[in-house]
Coordinates of C-alpha atoms in Angstrom, one line a residue:
X127 CA -40.7 5.1 55.1
X128 CA -38.3 3.2 57.4
X129 CA -35.9 5.3 59.3
X130 CA -32.3 4.3 59.5
X131 CA -30.7 4.5 63.0
X132 CA -26.9 4.1 63.2
X133 CA -25.8 1.3 65.6
X134 CA -22.2 2.2 66.1
X135 CA -20.8 2.8 69.6
X136 CA -20.1 6.5 68.9
X137 CA -23.6 7.0 67.4
X138 CA -25.2 5.4 70.5
X139 CA -23.2 7.7 72.8
X140 CA -24.3 10.7 70.7
X141 CA -27.9 9.7 70.9
X142 CA -27.7 9.2 74.6
X143 CA -26.1 12.6 75.1
X144 CA -28.9 14.1 73.0
X145 CA -31.6 12.4 75.1
X146 CA -30.0 13.6 78.3
X147 CA -29.8 17.2 77.0
X148 CA -33.4 16.9 75.8
X149 CA -34.7 15.7 79.2
X150 CA -32.7 18.3 81.0
X151 CA -34.0 21.1 78.8
X152 CA -37.6 19.9 79.1
X153 CA -37.3 19.9 82.9
X154 CA -36.0 23.4 82.8
X155 CA -38.9 24.5 80.6
X156 CA -41.4 22.9 82.9
X157 CA -39.9 24.6 85.9
X158 CA -40.0 28.0 84.2
X159 CA -43.5 27.8 82.7
X160 CA -45.4 25.8 85.3
X161 CA -44.5 27.7 88.5
X162 CA -47.3 29.3 90.4
X163 CA -47.4 33.1 90.3
X164 CA -48.8 35.4 92.9
X165 CA -50.7 37.9 90.7
X166 CA -53.9 39.8 91.5
X167 CA -55.6 39.1 88.2
X168 CA -55.1 36.5 85.5
X169 CA -56.3 36.9 81.9
X170 CA -58.6 34.2 80.5
X171 CA -57.1 31.6 78.3
X172 CA -56.7 32.6 74.7
X173 CA -58.2 30.1 72.2
X174 CA -58.5 32.5 69.3
X175 CA -55.6 32.1 66.8
X176 CA -53.3 35.1 66.5
X177 CA -55.3 37.2 69.0
X178 CA -52.3 37.5 71.3
X179 CA -50.0 38.3 68.4
X180 CA -52.2 41.1 67.2
X181 CA -52.6 42.5 70.7
X182 CA -48.9 42.4 71.5
X183 CA -48.0 43.9 68.1
X184 CA -50.3 46.8 68.7
X185 CA -48.4 47.6 71.9
X186 CA -45.2 48.5 70.0
X187 CA -42.1 46.9 68.7
X188 CA -40.4 46.6 72.1
X189 CA -43.2 44.7 73.7
X190 CA -43.7 42.5 70.6
X191 CA -39.9 41.7 70.5
X192 CA -39.8 40.7 74.2
X193 CA -43.1 38.7 74.2
X194 CA -43.1 37.1 70.8
X195 CA -39.3 36.6 70.8
X196 CA -39.5 34.8 74.1
X197 CA -42.2 32.5 72.8
X198 CA -40.2 31.8 69.7
X199 CA -37.0 30.9 71.7
X200 CA -38.8 28.9 74.4
X201 CA -38.8 25.5 72.6
X202 CA -36.5 26.5 69.7
X203 CA -33.7 24.1 70.9
X204 CA -36.0 21.2 70.2
X205 CA -35.4 21.7 66.5
X206 CA -31.9 20.3 67.0
X207 CA -32.3 18.2 70.2
X208 CA -35.2 16.0 68.9
X209 CA -33.3 14.8 65.7
X210 CA -30.2 14.3 67.8
X211 CA -32.1 12.3 70.4
X212 CA -33.8 10.1 67.9
X213 CA -30.7 9.5 65.8
X214 CA -32.8 8.8 62.7
X215 CA -31.0 9.6 59.4
X216 CA -34.2 10.1 57.5
X217 CA -34.9 12.6 54.8
X218 CA -34.9 16.3 55.8
X219 CA -38.6 16.9 55.0
X220 CA -39.7 13.9 57.1
X221 CA -37.5 14.9 60.0
X222 CA -38.8 18.5 59.8
X223 CA -42.4 17.4 60.0
X224 CA -41.8 15.0 62.9
X225 CA -39.9 17.7 64.8
X226 CA -42.5 20.4 64.3
X227 CA -45.4 18.0 65.2
X228 CA -43.6 16.8 68.4
X229 CA -42.8 20.4 69.4
X230 CA -46.4 21.4 68.9
X231 CA -47.6 18.5 71.0
X232 CA -45.3 19.3 73.8
X233 CA -46.2 23.0 73.7
X234 CA -49.9 22.2 73.7
X235 CA -49.4 19.9 76.8
X236 CA -47.6 22.8 78.6
X237 CA -50.3 25.3 77.7
X238 CA -53.0 22.9 78.9
X239 CA -51.1 22.3 82.2
X240 CA -50.7 26.0 82.7
X241 CA -54.4 26.5 83.0
X242 CA -54.4 24.5 86.2
X243 CA -51.5 26.4 87.8
X244 CA -52.3 29.4 90.0
X245 CA -51.4 32.6 88.3
X246 CA -50.9 31.0 84.8
X247 CA -53.1 30.8 81.7
X248 CA -53.0 29.0 78.4
X249 CA -52.5 30.6 75.0
X250 CA -53.0 29.0 71.6
X251 CA -50.6 31.5 70.0
X252 CA -47.8 30.2 72.2
X253 CA -48.2 26.8 70.5
X254 CA -47.8 28.4 67.1
X255 CA -44.8 30.5 68.2
X256 CA -43.0 27.6 70.0
X257 CA -43.4 25.4 66.9
X258 CA -42.2 28.2 64.6
X259 CA -39.1 28.6 66.7
X260 CA -38.3 24.9 66.6
X261 CA -38.9 24.8 62.8
X262 CA -36.4 27.6 62.2
X263 CA -33.7 25.9 64.3
X264 CA -34.3 22.6 62.5
X265 CA -33.9 24.3 59.1
X266 CA -30.7 25.9 60.2
X267 CA -29.1 23.0 62.2
X268 CA -30.4 19.7 60.9
X269 CA -27.7 19.4 58.2
X270 CA -25.1 19.8 60.9
X271 CA -26.8 17.2 63.2
X272 CA -27.2 14.7 60.3
X273 CA -23.6 15.1 59.2
X274 CA -22.4 14.5 62.8
X275 CA -24.6 11.4 63.2
X276 CA -23.3 10.0 59.9
X277 CA -19.7 10.6 61.0
X278 CA -20.4 8.8 64.3
X279 CA -22.1 5.9 62.5
X280 CA -19.0 5.1 60.4
X281 CA -17.6 1.7 61.4
X282 CA -13.8 1.7 62.1
X283 CA -13.6 -1.9 61.0
X284 CA -15.1 -1.0 57.6
X285 CA -12.6 1.8 57.2
X286 CA -9.7 -0.5 58.1
X287 CA -10.8 -3.1 55.7
X288 CA -11.1 -0.6 52.9
X289 CA -7.7 0.8 53.7
X290 CA -6.0 -2.5 53.5
X291 CA -7.8 -3.8 50.4
X292 CA -5.4 -4.9 47.7
X293 CA -2.4 -5.3 50.0
X294 CA -0.3 -8.5 50.1
X295 CA -0.5 -10.5 53.3
X296 CA 2.5 -10.1 55.5
X297 CA 3.5 -13.8 55.4
X298 CA 3.2 -14.2 51.6
X299 CA 6.7 -12.9 50.8
X300 CA 8.3 -15.1 53.5
X301 CA 6.5 -18.2 52.2
X302 CA 7.5 -17.5 48.7
X303 CA 11.1 -17.0 49.6
X304 CA 11.1 -20.3 51.6
X305 CA 9.7 -22.2 48.6
X306 CA 12.3 -20.8 46.2
X307 CA 15.1 -21.7 48.7
X308 CA 13.8 -25.3 49.0
X309 CA 13.7 -25.7 45.2
X310 CA 17.3 -24.5 44.9
X311 CA 18.4 -26.9 47.6
X312 CA 16.8 -29.9 45.9
X313 CA 18.4 -28.9 42.6
X314 CA 21.8 -28.7 44.3
X315 CA 21.4 -32.1 46.0
X316 CA 20.5 -33.7 42.7
X317 CA 23.5 -32.2 41.0
X318 CA 26.0 -33.2 43.7
X319 CA 24.8 -36.8 43.9
X320 CA 24.4 -37.3 40.2
X321 CA 21.4 -37.6 38.2
X322 CA 18.8 -40.2 39.1
X323 CA 19.4 -43.3 36.9
X324 CA 16.7 -44.0 34.5
X325 CA 15.5 -47.4 33.3
X326 CA 16.4 -47.9 29.7
X327 CA 13.6 -48.3 27.3
X328 CA 13.0 -51.8 25.9
X329 CA 11.5 -52.1 22.6
X330 CA 8.8 -54.7 22.1
X331 CA 9.4 -57.0 19.1
X332 CA 6.7 -56.9 16.5

């Protein structure tokens, strides 16, 4: 399905702002997650799905809230920034799928890069939680983003044309008045000078 991208000046500015925000946020995420840490021991990478979630949940609600909540919030803003940066006014389901897949790919790249950073380790559950956070934000904010993009895509020239449809041109009344005045002037001249003589009809003999 072909995606429709608004081409108005306001829509382009809005997409540019979204891309700048997206780039800045990704740089901040990279700085926070890919910094080397001086720790005496590092856990091995987790490649078992939901193993970290079960382990953290067994430690109590406080630990689960801080750890799992942080993973949910880490890439959650991408649920709104990715549609805003792309500017595509496609169906909600298609945008949801694209956003979740893009967030999952970015999260997977971060987790793979973390395994080469001293003091960091990768976790497959982080990819799931990051994607879930972006999915929730997309469900909540995509209607707002789409409505804002549509409003920015409205062409002022189209609105002005629609607003002036059916109106009489400004010079139409003046031209009409001038024509009527010229007709009255010709009629007065004909009356004052007398009627134009007409050639009498001559009958043709049979």
